Amino acid sequence: MSHKVIIPIGPYHPLQEEPEFFRLYIEGERVIDIDIVIGYNHRGIEELSEHKHFDQVAYLVERICGICSTSHPFAYVNAIEDLAHIQVPERALYIRTIIAEMERIHSHLLWLGLAGHFIGYNTVWMWAWRYREPILDCFEMITGNRNHYAMMKPGGVRRDILEEHISPLKKTLDELNKATDMFYGAVVDDPVIKARLKGIGILTKEQARNWCVVGPTARASGIDIDVRRDDPYGAYDRVDFNVIVEKEGDIFAKTLVRIKELYESIRIIRQCLDKMPKGEIETKIKEIPAGEGIGRVEAPRGECFHYVRSDGTNRPIRHKIRAPSYMNVASNKIAAVGGTISDAAITLAAVDPCYCCTERCSVIRKKDNQKLLTGWDLIKLSQEKTEKLKKEMGL
Amino acid sequence: MNLKLKALTKSIWVFHAACSPCNNCDIEVLDLLTPRYDVERFGIILAGSVRHADALLVTGVPNYKTAQRIKKLYEQAPKPCFVIAVGSCACGRNMFRESYNSPCNLDEIIPVDIYISGCPPKPEAMIAGIVKLIKKVGSSKGY
Ligand code: SF4
């Protein structure tokens, strides 16, 4: 059968936890085109930021995204420190690095769980999220909150890592190392996961470069980039770690990159805990001069970029944010097209999209001559989708 | 309490609608389903469609694009239906109050039965909130 069918996914779809809208154009079983409609998550953060003073902005950018809730403030404080030429105490740099790596662990585990869920492996979901809990406990112990840690502030960090925090954290890391071994084994050896993920949603090196993807998505396609190594911030130049690169560019490679990065993150935290010097955790800032600064951070999903311009008052007059998903989401167009409809869900999820991050600055809406299907009749859409799926599978 | 309400409080099926949250509340809601909290033992699961749900769980600040959709979702839900606002965003717009893209509070669009504040609220707080809701409905005559 080769008539063209449009399958809408979203904006409220049981599979997604964020509102986003994909329109898949299907011919038979193949996805021939895809439209990505975002803008459901736009909150105007860049504009809000211009009405808050420099200390408050750290809290605001933290709320861009709950999963990378340290990456944005981290990039922001880097930008401020670049702007005002602030020397941050050594200990604060190490604490920042530890928090950022803990976040990478929790984010990658979260993705692993969701990926398992998307291919119908709820066991993977449950296990991955089970091992995420101890990390959240450590966050709660150190920062006082399970998410939204509020650790970063221009000039340093808000809370210290105390002596009594170190041994529980190390214990958690040991357990996590074992769990990662288990996940690694489970993913590499499992024939079903291999069959579902190998050769699916391929993004070649060249395509990856053309679409400017960043982070694990780029590294899985053989592009060797990592801000942590290429432009060290925090304490990354004082620790030893590997940048994981895979060649294949399929979803299996993306999974492998993320699992292997778990090991690296554990290694980085251990080194930081051992090397962390004693001393102050923040530099007092008297004023922020006029000027501009940039901050880059390797968020769990890729490079996160902040630009801040100040005119010498206590507020930024311009704050520009570029989140990693902004680059990665567009590459779905390449990865999903040509695949089958049953692989679409995992392919769309493979870049670990984060619409909260992406949608702070602009509402993007693709206009075309197709009728825009709104999400008003959820059940109908949902049933339609299942029915189409069934029909196509039966044919 | 009428029969419908009594049945409603037994095992609540929840439809989760995110209207421009920061994701954290959503993740914590999903956390409720995973082994540590496992609310499925109380019969609480996420429903695939609001038409099968007993409760509409909303996270995030409504913006111009999602506000109308949340309203439509509520209209489609079978009544009586609880509306649970999770997180400071859904309760009172948090720090996005002054945003140009945030027209109004959630409770100005649809009637909210319970507010669980926190940014994000801990999973324990969410469970406590739902328990309170059930108790309150159970003890009230009319609703
Ligand atoms: S209440 Fe806080 S955690 Fe929840 S969606 Fe809003 S900003 Fe995010």
Coordinates of C-alpha atoms and ligand atoms in Angstrom, one line a residue:
Chain A
M1 CA 0.0 0.0 0.0
S2 CA 1.4 3.3 -0.8
H3 CA -0.9 6.0 0.0
K4 CA 0.4 8.8 2.1
V5 CA -0.7 8.9 5.7
I6 CA 0.1 11.6 8.2
I7 CA 0.6 10.4 11.7
P8 CA 0.5 13.1 14.3
I9 CA 2.3 12.5 17.6
G10 CA 1.5 14.9 20.3
P11 CA 1.3 17.6 21.6
Y12 CA -0.1 15.5 24.5
H13 CA 0.9 12.0 23.9
P14 CA 1.2 9.3 26.5
L15 CA 4.7 8.6 25.3
Q16 CA 6.1 12.0 25.9
E17 CA 6.4 13.8 29.1
E18 CA 6.8 17.2 27.4
P19 CA 4.4 18.8 25.0
E20 CA 5.9 18.5 21.5
F21 CA 4.4 17.8 18.2
F22 CA 5.7 15.6 15.4
R23 CA 4.0 15.1 12.2
L24 CA 5.2 11.9 10.5
Y25 CA 4.4 11.5 6.8
I26 CA 4.1 7.8 6.1
E27 CA 4.1 5.8 2.9
G28 CA 3.4 2.2 3.6
E29 CA 5.6 1.5 6.6
R30 CA 8.3 4.1 5.7
V31 CA 8.6 7.5 7.2
I32 CA 9.0 9.8 4.2
D33 CA 9.0 13.1 5.9
I34 CA 8.8 14.6 9.3
D35 CA 7.7 17.9 10.7
I36 CA 8.7 19.1 14.1
V37 CA 6.4 21.6 15.6
I38 CA 7.7 23.0 18.9
G39 CA 6.8 26.1 20.9
Y40 CA 4.6 24.4 23.5
N41 CA 7.2 25.0 26.1
H42 CA 8.1 28.6 25.5
R43 CA 8.3 30.6 28.7
G44 CA 10.3 33.7 27.6
I45 CA 13.3 33.0 29.8
E46 CA 15.7 35.2 27.9
E47 CA 13.5 38.2 28.3
L48 CA 12.7 37.4 31.9
S49 CA 16.4 37.2 32.6
E50 CA 16.8 40.8 31.6
H51 CA 14.5 41.8 34.4
K52 CA 16.3 40.0 37.2
H53 CA 19.6 40.9 38.8
F54 CA 22.7 38.8 38.3
D55 CA 22.2 36.6 41.3
Q56 CA 18.6 35.8 40.5
V57 CA 19.3 34.8 37.0
A58 CA 21.2 31.7 38.2
Y59 CA 17.9 30.5 39.7
L60 CA 16.0 31.4 36.6
V61 CA 18.2 29.6 34.1
E62 CA 18.2 26.6 36.4
R63 CA 14.5 26.4 35.7
I64 CA 15.1 26.2 31.9
C65 CA 15.3 22.5 32.2
G66 CA 14.9 20.2 35.1
I67 CA 17.3 17.5 33.8
C68 CA 20.2 19.8 33.0
S69 CA 19.5 22.0 35.9
T70 CA 23.2 22.5 36.6
S71 CA 24.4 22.9 33.1
H72 CA 22.6 26.2 32.5
P73 CA 23.6 27.9 35.7
F74 CA 27.1 26.6 35.2
A75 CA 27.3 28.1 31.7
Y76 CA 25.8 31.3 33.0
V77 CA 28.3 31.7 35.9
N78 CA 31.1 30.9 33.4
A79 CA 29.8 33.7 31.3
I80 CA 29.6 36.1 34.2
E81 CA 33.1 35.2 35.4
D82 CA 34.4 35.7 31.9
L83 CA 32.7 39.1 31.7
A84 CA 34.0 40.3 35.1
H85 CA 37.3 38.4 35.1
I86 CA 36.6 36.8 38.4
Q87 CA 39.0 34.2 39.8
V88 CA 37.0 31.4 41.4
P89 CA 38.5 29.5 44.3
E90 CA 39.9 26.2 43.5
R91 CA 37.6 24.3 45.8
A92 CA 34.5 25.8 44.2
L93 CA 35.7 24.6 40.8
Y94 CA 36.0 21.1 42.0
I95 CA 32.6 21.2 43.7
R96 CA 31.1 22.5 40.4
T97 CA 32.7 19.7 38.5
I98 CA 31.4 17.1 40.9
I99 CA 27.8 18.4 40.7
A100 CA 28.0 18.6 36.9
E101 CA 29.2 15.0 36.6
M102 CA 26.6 13.7 39.1
E103 CA 24.1 15.4 36.9
R104 CA 25.4 13.7 33.8
I105 CA 25.1 10.3 35.6
H106 CA 21.5 11.0 36.5
S107 CA 20.6 12.3 33.1
H108 CA 22.1 9.4 31.2
L109 CA 20.4 6.9 33.5
L110 CA 17.2 8.7 32.9
W111 CA 17.7 8.5 29.1
L112 CA 18.6 4.9 29.3
G113 CA 15.4 4.2 31.2
L114 CA 13.2 6.1 28.8
A115 CA 14.9 4.5 25.8
G116 CA 14.1 1.1 27.3
H117 CA 10.6 2.2 27.8
F118 CA 10.3 3.3 24.2
I119 CA 11.3 -0.1 22.8
G120 CA 9.1 -1.9 25.2
Y121 CA 11.7 -2.9 27.8
N122 CA 10.1 -1.6 30.9
T123 CA 12.5 -3.6 33.0
V124 CA 15.3 -1.4 31.7
W125 CA 13.3 1.6 32.7
M126 CA 12.7 0.4 36.2
W127 CA 16.3 -0.7 36.7
A128 CA 17.8 2.5 35.4
W129 CA 15.6 4.6 37.4
R130 CA 16.2 2.5 40.5
Y131 CA 19.9 3.2 40.2
R132 CA 19.2 6.8 39.7
E133 CA 17.6 7.2 43.1
P134 CA 20.9 6.9 45.1
I135 CA 22.4 9.7 43.0
L136 CA 19.3 11.9 43.8
D137 CA 19.8 11.0 47.4
C138 CA 23.4 12.2 47.2
F139 CA 22.1 15.4 45.6
E140 CA 19.7 15.9 48.4
M141 CA 22.4 15.3 51.0
I142 CA 24.8 17.8 49.4
T143 CA 22.5 20.5 48.0
G144 CA 19.3 20.1 49.9
N145 CA 17.1 19.2 47.0
R146 CA 16.7 16.2 44.7
N147 CA 16.6 18.4 41.6
H148 CA 17.2 22.0 41.1
Y149 CA 20.3 22.1 43.2
A150 CA 20.9 25.9 43.2
M151 CA 24.6 25.3 43.7
M152 CA 26.0 27.7 41.2
K153 CA 26.4 31.4 41.9
P154 CA 28.6 33.9 40.2
G155 CA 32.0 33.7 41.9
G156 CA 31.6 30.2 43.5
V157 CA 29.1 27.8 44.9
R158 CA 26.5 28.1 47.5
R159 CA 27.2 25.1 49.6
D160 CA 30.2 23.1 50.5
I161 CA 30.7 19.4 50.2
L162 CA 31.3 18.4 53.8
E163 CA 33.6 15.7 55.1
E164 CA 30.7 13.5 56.1
H165 CA 29.2 13.7 52.6
I166 CA 32.3 12.1 50.9
S167 CA 32.0 8.5 52.1
P168 CA 28.3 8.0 51.2
L169 CA 29.0 9.6 47.8
K170 CA 31.9 7.2 47.3
K171 CA 29.8 4.3 48.3
T172 CA 27.1 5.3 45.9
L173 CA 29.6 5.5 43.1
D174 CA 30.9 2.0 43.8
E175 CA 27.4 0.6 43.6
L176 CA 26.8 2.6 40.5
N177 CA 29.9 1.3 38.9
K178 CA 28.6 -2.2 39.4
A179 CA 25.2 -1.2 38.0
T180 CA 26.8 0.3 35.0
D181 CA 28.6 -3.0 34.4
M182 CA 25.2 -4.7 34.5
F183 CA 23.7 -2.2 32.0
Y184 CA 26.6 -2.5 29.7
G185 CA 26.3 -6.2 29.7
A186 CA 22.6 -6.1 29.3
V187 CA 22.7 -3.7 26.3
V188 CA 25.7 -5.2 24.5
D189 CA 24.7 -8.9 24.9
D190 CA 21.0 -8.6 24.5
P191 CA 20.0 -9.8 21.0
V192 CA 16.7 -8.0 21.1
I193 CA 18.1 -4.7 22.0
K194 CA 20.7 -5.2 19.3
A195 CA 18.1 -6.0 16.7
R196 CA 16.0 -3.0 17.7
L197 CA 18.8 -0.5 17.9
K198 CA 21.6 -1.5 15.5
G199 CA 21.4 0.2 12.1
I200 CA 18.5 2.3 13.1
G201 CA 18.3 6.0 12.8
I202 CA 21.8 6.4 11.4
L203 CA 23.4 9.8 11.3
T204 CA 26.6 9.6 9.3
K205 CA 29.6 11.7 10.3
E206 CA 29.1 14.0 7.4
Q207 CA 25.4 14.5 8.1
A208 CA 26.2 15.0 11.8
R209 CA 28.6 17.7 10.8
N210 CA 26.2 19.4 8.4
W211 CA 23.4 19.4 11.0
C212 CA 25.8 20.8 13.6
V213 CA 24.8 18.2 16.2
V214 CA 26.6 18.3 19.6
G215 CA 27.2 16.1 22.6
P216 CA 26.6 12.3 22.6
T217 CA 24.7 12.5 19.4
A218 CA 27.8 13.9 17.6
R219 CA 30.2 11.6 19.4
A220 CA 28.2 8.6 18.4
S221 CA 28.6 9.6 14.8
G222 CA 32.4 9.8 15.1
I223 CA 32.8 13.5 15.7
D224 CA 35.4 13.9 18.4
I225 CA 34.1 17.0 20.3
D226 CA 33.7 17.6 24.0
V227 CA 33.8 21.1 25.6
R228 CA 35.2 19.5 28.7
R229 CA 38.4 18.7 26.9
D230 CA 38.4 21.2 24.1
D231 CA 37.8 24.3 26.2
P232 CA 38.2 23.2 29.8
Y233 CA 36.1 25.0 32.5
G234 CA 35.6 24.0 36.1
A235 CA 38.2 21.5 37.2
Y236 CA 38.1 19.5 34.0
D237 CA 41.7 20.4 33.1
R238 CA 42.9 18.9 36.4
V239 CA 41.3 15.5 36.0
D240 CA 41.9 12.7 33.6
F241 CA 39.1 11.3 31.5
N242 CA 38.4 9.9 28.1
V243 CA 36.1 11.3 25.4
I244 CA 34.0 8.4 24.2
V245 CA 33.6 8.3 20.4
E246 CA 31.8 5.7 18.4
K247 CA 31.7 5.4 14.6
E248 CA 28.4 3.9 13.6
G249 CA 26.0 6.8 14.3
D250 CA 23.0 4.5 14.9
I251 CA 21.0 4.4 18.1
F252 CA 23.1 1.5 19.4
A253 CA 26.1 3.7 19.2
K254 CA 24.3 6.6 21.0
T255 CA 23.4 4.2 23.8
L256 CA 27.0 2.9 24.0
V257 CA 28.4 6.4 24.2
R258 CA 26.1 7.3 27.1
I259 CA 26.7 4.1 29.0
K260 CA 30.5 4.5 28.6
E261 CA 30.3 8.1 29.7
L262 CA 28.8 6.9 33.0
Y263 CA 32.1 5.2 33.7
E264 CA 34.0 8.4 32.9
S265 CA 31.8 10.5 35.0
I266 CA 32.3 8.1 38.0
R267 CA 36.0 8.4 37.4
I268 CA 35.9 12.2 37.3
I269 CA 34.0 12.4 40.5
R270 CA 36.4 10.1 42.3
Q271 CA 39.4 12.1 41.2
C272 CA 37.7 15.3 42.2
L273 CA 36.9 14.0 45.6
D274 CA 40.5 13.0 46.1
K275 CA 42.1 16.1 44.7
M276 CA 39.7 18.7 46.2
P277 CA 41.8 21.3 48.1
K278 CA 40.5 22.9 51.3
G279 CA 39.6 26.6 51.4
E280 CA 37.0 29.2 50.4
I281 CA 34.1 28.3 48.2
E282 CA 33.3 31.7 46.8
T283 CA 34.8 35.0 45.8
K284 CA 32.8 38.0 46.8
I285 CA 31.8 40.1 43.8
K286 CA 31.5 43.8 44.3
E287 CA 30.2 44.8 40.9
I288 CA 29.8 43.5 37.4
P289 CA 31.4 45.9 34.9
A290 CA 30.0 46.7 31.5
G291 CA 31.1 44.2 28.9
E292 CA 30.2 40.8 27.5
G293 CA 31.1 37.3 28.4
I294 CA 30.5 33.8 27.1
G295 CA 30.2 30.5 28.9
R296 CA 30.3 27.0 27.5
V297 CA 29.5 23.8 29.3
E298 CA 29.2 20.3 28.1
A299 CA 25.7 19.5 29.3
P300 CA 24.6 15.8 29.3
R301 CA 23.1 16.5 25.8
G302 CA 25.9 18.5 24.4
E303 CA 27.3 22.0 24.3
C304 CA 25.3 24.6 26.2
F305 CA 26.2 28.1 25.4
H306 CA 25.4 31.3 27.3
Y307 CA 26.2 34.9 26.3
V308 CA 25.7 37.7 28.7
R309 CA 26.1 41.4 28.1
S310 CA 26.1 43.9 30.9
D311 CA 26.0 47.7 30.9
G312 CA 27.4 48.1 34.4
T313 CA 24.0 47.9 36.1
N314 CA 22.9 45.0 38.2
R315 CA 21.0 43.3 35.4
P316 CA 22.1 41.7 32.2
I317 CA 20.9 43.7 29.2
R318 CA 21.1 40.7 26.9
H319 CA 21.2 37.1 27.7
K320 CA 21.4 34.7 24.9
I321 CA 21.1 30.9 25.5
R322 CA 21.8 28.1 23.0
A323 CA 20.8 24.7 24.4
P324 CA 22.1 21.5 22.9
S325 CA 18.8 20.1 21.9
Y326 CA 18.3 23.1 19.6
M327 CA 20.9 21.5 17.3
N328 CA 20.1 17.9 18.0
V329 CA 16.4 17.9 17.5
A330 CA 16.6 19.1 13.9
S331 CA 18.8 16.1 13.0
N332 CA 15.7 13.9 13.6
K333 CA 14.8 14.9 10.1
I334 CA 17.7 12.9 8.8
A335 CA 17.6 10.1 11.3
A336 CA 13.9 9.3 11.2
V337 CA 13.2 9.7 7.5
G338 CA 13.6 6.4 5.7
G339 CA 13.1 4.3 8.8
T340 CA 9.9 2.4 9.7
I341 CA 7.2 3.9 11.7
S342 CA 7.8 1.5 14.6
D343 CA 11.3 2.8 14.9
A344 CA 10.2 6.4 14.9
A345 CA 9.6 6.7 18.6
I346 CA 13.0 5.5 19.6
T347 CA 14.7 7.4 16.9
L348 CA 13.0 10.6 17.9
A349 CA 14.0 9.9 21.5
A350 CA 17.6 8.9 20.7
V351 CA 19.0 12.4 20.7
D352 CA 17.6 12.8 24.2
P353 CA 15.6 15.8 23.2
C354 CA 14.9 18.4 25.7
Y355 CA 12.3 20.9 24.6
C356 CA 12.3 22.8 27.8
C357 CA 15.9 23.8 26.9
T358 CA 15.2 24.5 23.3
E359 CA 12.2 26.6 23.6
R360 CA 13.2 29.5 25.6
C361 CA 14.1 31.8 22.8
S362 CA 11.9 31.4 19.8
V363 CA 8.6 29.9 18.7
I364 CA 9.3 27.9 15.7
R365 CA 6.5 26.8 13.5
K366 CA 6.9 25.3 10.2
K367 CA 4.2 26.4 7.7
D368 CA 3.4 24.1 4.9
N369 CA 0.4 23.5 2.7
Q370 CA -0.7 20.5 4.8
K371 CA -3.6 21.1 7.2
L372 CA -2.4 21.6 10.7
L373 CA -3.8 18.9 12.9
T374 CA -4.4 20.3 16.3
G375 CA -4.3 18.2 19.4
W376 CA -7.9 18.8 20.3
D377 CA -9.2 15.3 20.0
L378 CA -6.6 13.3 21.8
I379 CA -8.3 10.0 21.9
K380 CA -9.1 10.2 18.2
L381 CA -5.6 10.9 17.3
S382 CA -4.3 8.2 19.6
Q383 CA -6.7 5.7 18.2
E384 CA -6.0 6.8 14.7
K385 CA -2.4 6.2 15.3
T386 CA -2.9 2.7 16.6
E387 CA -5.3 1.8 13.9
K388 CA -3.0 3.1 11.2
L389 CA -0.2 1.1 12.8
K390 CA -2.3 -2.0 12.9
K391 CA -3.5 -1.6 9.3
E392 CA 0.0 -1.1 8.1
M393 CA 1.3 -4.0 10.0
G394 CA -1.4 -6.2 8.7
L395 CA -0.7 -5.3 5.1
Chain B
M1 CA -20.9 10.8 48.8
N2 CA -22.3 9.5 45.6
L3 CA -21.3 6.2 44.1
K4 CA -19.3 7.8 41.3
L5 CA -17.1 9.7 43.7
K6 CA -16.7 6.7 45.9
A7 CA -15.5 4.7 42.9
L8 CA -13.3 7.6 41.9
T9 CA -11.3 7.5 45.1
K10 CA -10.5 3.8 44.9
S11 CA -7.7 3.6 42.3
I12 CA -7.0 6.8 40.6
W13 CA -5.9 6.8 37.0
V14 CA -4.0 9.8 36.2
F15 CA -3.6 11.6 32.9
H16 CA -0.4 13.7 33.0
A17 CA -0.5 16.9 31.0
A18 CA 2.6 19.1 30.9
C19 CA 1.9 22.7 30.0
S20 CA 5.3 24.1 29.6
P21 CA 7.0 22.9 32.7
C22 CA 10.8 22.7 33.2
N23 CA 10.6 18.9 33.0
N24 CA 11.5 18.4 36.6
C25 CA 8.0 18.0 37.9
D26 CA 7.3 15.6 35.1
I27 CA 10.4 13.5 35.9
E28 CA 9.4 13.4 39.6
V29 CA 5.9 12.3 38.6
L30 CA 7.4 9.5 36.5
D31 CA 9.6 8.7 39.5
L32 CA 6.5 7.9 41.4
L33 CA 6.0 4.9 39.1
T34 CA 9.5 3.5 39.6
P35 CA 10.5 0.9 42.2
R36 CA 11.2 3.2 45.2
Y37 CA 7.8 4.9 45.3
D38 CA 5.8 2.6 43.2
V39 CA 2.4 4.1 43.4
E40 CA 1.0 1.4 41.3
R41 CA 0.5 -0.6 44.5
F42 CA -2.2 1.9 45.4
G43 CA -3.8 1.4 42.0
I44 CA -2.5 4.7 40.6
I45 CA -1.3 4.5 37.1
L46 CA -0.8 6.9 34.2
A47 CA -3.7 6.6 31.7
G48 CA -3.0 7.0 28.0
S49 CA -6.0 9.2 27.4
V50 CA -7.8 11.8 29.5
R51 CA -11.0 10.0 28.7
H52 CA -10.0 7.0 30.7
A53 CA -8.6 9.1 33.6
D54 CA -10.0 10.0 37.0
A55 CA -7.6 12.8 37.5
L56 CA -5.8 15.3 35.4
L57 CA -2.4 16.1 36.7
V58 CA -1.0 19.3 35.4
T59 CA 2.6 20.6 35.6
G60 CA 4.1 23.8 34.4
V61 CA 2.9 27.3 33.6
P62 CA 0.2 27.6 31.0
N63 CA 1.4 29.6 28.0
Y64 CA -0.6 30.9 25.1
K65 CA -0.2 27.7 23.2
T66 CA -0.9 25.3 26.0
A67 CA -3.6 27.2 27.9
Q68 CA -6.3 26.5 25.3
R69 CA -5.2 22.8 25.0
I70 CA -5.4 22.3 28.8
K71 CA -8.9 23.7 28.7
K72 CA -9.9 21.3 25.9
L73 CA -8.3 18.4 27.8
Y74 CA -10.3 19.2 30.9
E75 CA -13.5 19.5 28.8
Q76 CA -12.9 16.0 27.4
A77 CA -12.3 14.4 30.8
P78 CA -15.3 12.5 32.2
K79 CA -16.7 14.3 35.2
P80 CA -16.2 14.2 38.2
C81 CA -12.5 14.6 37.5
F82 CA -9.9 15.7 39.9
V83 CA -7.4 18.3 38.8
I84 CA -4.0 18.1 40.5
A85 CA -1.6 21.0 40.1
V86 CA 1.9 19.8 40.7
G87 CA 4.7 22.2 41.3
S88 CA 4.9 25.9 42.0
C89 CA 4.5 26.6 38.3
A90 CA 1.1 25.1 38.1
C91 CA 0.1 26.4 41.5
G92 CA 1.1 30.0 41.0
R93 CA 3.4 30.4 38.0
N94 CA 6.6 30.4 40.0
M95 CA 9.1 32.8 38.5
F96 CA 7.5 32.9 35.1
R97 CA 4.7 35.2 36.4
E98 CA 6.1 38.2 34.6
S99 CA 6.7 36.4 31.4
Y100 CA 5.1 37.8 28.2
N101 CA 4.1 34.3 27.3
S102 CA 2.2 33.4 30.5
P103 CA -1.3 34.7 30.3
C104 CA -2.9 33.4 33.5
N105 CA -2.7 31.0 36.4
L106 CA -3.8 27.4 35.8
D107 CA -6.8 27.8 38.2
E108 CA -8.1 30.6 36.1
I109 CA -8.4 28.2 33.2
I110 CA -9.7 25.1 34.9
P111 CA -10.9 24.4 38.5
V112 CA -8.0 22.9 40.5
D113 CA -8.8 20.5 43.3
I114 CA -5.4 20.2 44.9
Y115 CA -2.2 22.2 44.8
I116 CA 1.1 20.5 45.5
S117 CA 3.7 23.2 45.8
G118 CA 7.4 22.8 45.6
C119 CA 9.9 23.2 42.9
P120 CA 9.8 20.3 42.3
P121 CA 7.7 18.7 45.1
K122 CA 9.3 15.6 46.4
P123 CA 7.5 12.4 45.4
E124 CA 6.6 11.9 49.0
A125 CA 4.8 15.2 49.0
M126 CA 2.9 14.2 45.9
I127 CA 1.7 11.0 47.5
A128 CA 0.8 12.9 50.7
G129 CA -1.2 15.4 48.6
I130 CA -3.1 12.7 46.8
V131 CA -3.9 11.0 50.1
K132 CA -5.2 14.2 51.5
L133 CA -7.4 14.7 48.5
I134 CA -8.9 11.2 48.9
K135 CA -9.5 11.7 52.6
K136 CA -11.1 15.0 52.0
V137 CA -13.4 13.7 49.3
G138 CA -14.2 10.7 51.5
S139 CA -15.2 12.8 54.4
S140 CA -17.3 15.4 52.5
K141 CA -20.9 14.8 51.8
G142 CA -21.6 16.7 48.7
Y143 CA -18.4 17.5 46.9
Ligands
SF4_1 S1 7.6 24.0 39.7 FE1 9.8 24.1 39.5 S2 10.3 22.0 38.9 FE2 8.2 22.2 38.6 S3 8.0 22.7 36.4 FE3 8.0 24.6 37.6 S4 10.2 25.2 37.6 FE4 10.1 23.1 37.0

